[in-house]
């Protein structure tokens, strides 16, 4: 019971929730990509619909991850050494830029889900566009995660980032 109470208390800490949620965009997008590839090979519209829903979920899951990351920034920054602080700034900068790729992917996947009902000839181009945007989101997610992993895991760090971004006090 004490451990469960501790877990509930930790859910009040944005840095803890961020760590819980941050793999979802990458892992779910990977599942969506695999599902979409299988659906395209099978030429199955129902399977494509399932894949689009997974991709939409994966893409939109970036929002709570970023929100909790923003809320956690000050606390994590204050408990980090200088190299980790620089990696945190790079991580946040990448997340600010990269989240838009995920949102664009969600828009394309919604279009691929809805538009073929009205324009059946758009089904394959929209499905392929969703696949391309999903792959781009996965790459961006890996790029963001690369910097994020170096914030609290000194064993992954070999020093500060080669291209640091300026620290903004307004986080």
Short mmCIF file of C-alpha atoms in Angstrom, two decimals:
data_model
loop_
_atom_site.label_atom_id
_atom_site.label_comp_id
_atom_site.label_asym_id
_atom_site.label_seq_id
_atom_site.Cartn_x
_atom_site.Cartn_y
_atom_site.Cartn_z
CA UNK A 1 0.00 0.00 0.00
CA UNK A 2 2.90 2.36 0.79
CA UNK A 3 4.40 1.79 -2.66
CA UNK A 4 1.09 2.55 -4.36
CA UNK A 5 0.77 5.76 -2.33
CA UNK A 6 4.33 6.68 -3.35
CA UNK A 7 3.44 6.05 -7.00
CA UNK A 8 0.38 8.32 -6.72
CA UNK A 9 2.53 11.04 -5.16
CA UNK A 10 5.04 10.78 -7.98
CA UNK A 11 2.26 11.26 -10.52
CA UNK A 12 2.02 14.81 -9.16
CA UNK A 13 5.56 15.48 -10.37
CA UNK A 14 5.64 16.54 -14.02
CA UNK A 15 9.15 15.17 -14.55
CA UNK A 16 7.94 11.72 -13.47
CA UNK A 17 4.91 11.83 -15.76
CA UNK A 18 7.13 13.04 -18.62
CA UNK A 19 9.40 10.02 -18.14
CA UNK A 20 6.38 7.70 -18.10
CA UNK A 21 4.90 9.17 -21.28
CA UNK A 22 7.93 10.05 -23.40
CA UNK A 23 8.36 6.64 -25.10
CA UNK A 24 4.76 6.58 -26.35
CA UNK A 25 5.19 8.77 -29.47
CA UNK A 26 8.17 6.75 -30.71
CA UNK A 27 6.91 3.27 -29.79
CA UNK A 28 3.33 3.87 -30.91
CA UNK A 29 4.51 5.48 -34.16
CA UNK A 30 6.66 2.43 -34.83
CA UNK A 31 3.60 0.22 -34.33
CA UNK A 32 1.55 2.48 -36.60
CA UNK A 33 4.21 2.32 -39.32
CA UNK A 34 4.37 -1.46 -39.14
CA UNK A 35 0.57 -1.72 -39.21
CA UNK A 36 0.38 0.65 -42.18
CA UNK A 37 3.01 -1.27 -44.13
CA UNK A 38 1.13 -4.53 -43.55
CA UNK A 39 -2.17 -2.84 -44.50
CA UNK A 40 -0.66 -1.51 -47.73
CA UNK A 41 0.79 -4.90 -48.62
CA UNK A 42 -2.56 -6.57 -47.94
CA UNK A 43 -4.42 -3.76 -49.72
CA UNK A 44 -6.87 -3.80 -46.84
CA UNK A 45 -8.83 -0.62 -46.13
CA UNK A 46 -9.96 -1.85 -42.66
CA UNK A 47 -6.33 -2.55 -41.75
CA UNK A 48 -5.35 0.91 -43.05
CA UNK A 49 -8.03 2.49 -40.89
CA UNK A 50 -6.60 0.71 -37.84
CA UNK A 51 -3.10 1.85 -38.76
CA UNK A 52 -4.26 5.46 -39.24
CA UNK A 53 -5.86 5.43 -35.80
CA UNK A 54 -2.61 4.18 -34.24
CA UNK A 55 -0.61 6.83 -36.12
CA UNK A 56 -3.02 9.57 -35.02
CA UNK A 57 -2.78 8.40 -31.40
CA UNK A 58 1.03 8.28 -31.61
CA UNK A 59 1.28 11.70 -33.20
CA UNK A 60 -1.09 13.39 -30.77
CA UNK A 61 0.60 11.76 -27.77
CA UNK A 62 3.40 14.26 -28.32
CA UNK A 63 1.21 16.97 -26.80
CA UNK A 64 1.07 15.60 -23.21
CA UNK A 65 4.72 14.53 -23.40
CA UNK A 66 5.74 18.07 -24.35
CA UNK A 67 3.38 19.64 -21.83
CA UNK A 68 4.78 17.64 -18.92
CA UNK A 69 8.31 18.19 -20.20
CA UNK A 70 7.73 21.96 -20.18
CA UNK A 71 6.35 21.77 -16.64
CA UNK A 72 9.36 19.72 -15.50
CA UNK A 73 12.01 21.90 -17.12
CA UNK A 74 12.87 24.20 -14.19
CA UNK A 75 13.15 21.42 -11.63
CA UNK A 76 15.24 19.17 -13.87
CA UNK A 77 17.44 22.10 -14.91
CA UNK A 78 18.12 23.05 -11.28
CA UNK A 79 19.18 19.51 -10.32
CA UNK A 80 21.45 19.03 -13.34
CA UNK A 81 25.12 19.75 -13.89
CA UNK A 82 26.26 22.11 -16.65
CA UNK A 83 26.56 19.45 -19.38
CA UNK A 84 23.12 18.05 -18.54
CA UNK A 85 21.65 21.57 -18.53
CA UNK A 86 22.99 22.15 -22.03
CA UNK A 87 21.55 18.82 -23.18
CA UNK A 88 18.23 19.74 -21.57
CA UNK A 89 18.14 22.99 -23.56
CA UNK A 90 18.95 21.07 -26.76
CA UNK A 91 16.28 18.49 -25.92
CA UNK A 92 13.65 21.18 -25.31
CA UNK A 93 14.63 23.06 -28.48
CA UNK A 94 14.36 19.89 -30.54
CA UNK A 95 10.99 19.06 -28.97
CA UNK A 96 9.67 22.56 -29.75
CA UNK A 97 10.67 22.16 -33.40
CA UNK A 98 9.98 18.45 -33.84
CA UNK A 99 6.53 18.33 -32.32
CA UNK A 100 5.19 20.07 -35.42
CA UNK A 101 6.21 17.10 -37.56
CA UNK A 102 4.07 14.87 -35.34
CA UNK A 103 1.12 17.26 -35.58
CA UNK A 104 1.45 17.40 -39.38
CA UNK A 105 1.49 13.60 -39.39
CA UNK A 106 -1.75 13.55 -37.41
CA UNK A 107 -3.38 15.90 -39.92
CA UNK A 108 -2.27 13.76 -42.89
CA UNK A 109 -3.46 10.58 -41.14
CA UNK A 110 -6.87 12.14 -40.41
CA UNK A 111 -7.10 13.15 -44.06
CA UNK A 112 -6.19 9.58 -45.08
CA UNK A 113 -8.88 8.30 -42.74
CA UNK A 114 -11.67 10.61 -43.94
CA UNK A 115 -11.06 11.84 -47.50
CA UNK A 116 -11.14 8.51 -49.36
CA UNK A 117 -14.81 8.24 -48.45
CA UNK A 118 -15.43 11.27 -50.70
CA UNK A 119 -12.53 10.82 -53.12
CA UNK A 120 -11.64 7.12 -53.39
CA UNK A 121 -8.76 7.80 -55.78
CA UNK A 122 -6.96 9.63 -52.96
CA UNK A 123 -6.75 6.50 -50.79
CA UNK A 124 -3.31 5.27 -51.89
CA UNK A 125 -1.60 8.68 -52.17
CA UNK A 126 -2.87 9.65 -48.71
CA UNK A 127 -1.84 6.31 -47.23
CA UNK A 128 1.64 6.66 -48.72
CA UNK A 129 1.84 10.27 -47.50
CA UNK A 130 0.90 9.10 -44.03
CA UNK A 131 3.65 6.50 -44.18
CA UNK A 132 6.25 9.09 -45.23
CA UNK A 133 5.17 11.56 -42.53
CA UNK A 134 5.10 8.74 -39.96
CA UNK A 135 8.66 7.79 -40.85
CA UNK A 136 9.67 11.45 -40.56
CA UNK A 137 7.99 11.63 -37.13
CA UNK A 138 9.84 8.52 -36.02
CA UNK A 139 13.16 10.03 -37.11
CA UNK A 140 12.36 13.32 -35.37
CA UNK A 141 11.32 11.42 -32.24
CA UNK A 142 14.66 9.62 -32.22
CA UNK A 143 16.45 12.97 -32.68
CA UNK A 144 14.57 14.51 -29.74
CA UNK A 145 15.07 11.40 -27.59
CA UNK A 146 18.79 11.30 -28.30
CA UNK A 147 19.25 14.64 -26.53
CA UNK A 148 16.71 13.79 -23.82
CA UNK A 149 18.50 10.61 -22.85
CA UNK A 150 21.69 12.54 -22.21
CA UNK A 151 20.03 14.85 -19.69
CA UNK A 152 19.71 12.40 -16.76
CA UNK A 153 21.93 9.58 -18.04
CA UNK A 154 25.53 10.67 -17.66
CA UNK A 155 26.66 7.27 -18.95
CA UNK A 156 25.38 8.31 -22.39
CA UNK A 157 27.16 11.68 -22.29
CA UNK A 158 30.65 12.33 -23.56
CA UNK A 159 30.41 16.03 -22.76
CA UNK A 160 28.25 18.97 -23.72
CA UNK A 161 26.36 19.05 -27.03
CA UNK A 162 28.40 20.09 -30.05
CA UNK A 163 25.71 22.59 -31.08
CA UNK A 164 24.30 24.00 -27.84
CA UNK A 165 21.28 26.27 -27.89
CA UNK A 166 21.02 29.39 -25.73
CA UNK A 167 19.42 28.90 -22.34
CA UNK A 168 16.15 30.82 -21.99
CA UNK A 169 15.14 31.91 -18.51
CA UNK A 170 11.45 32.00 -19.52
CA UNK A 171 10.89 28.19 -19.45
#
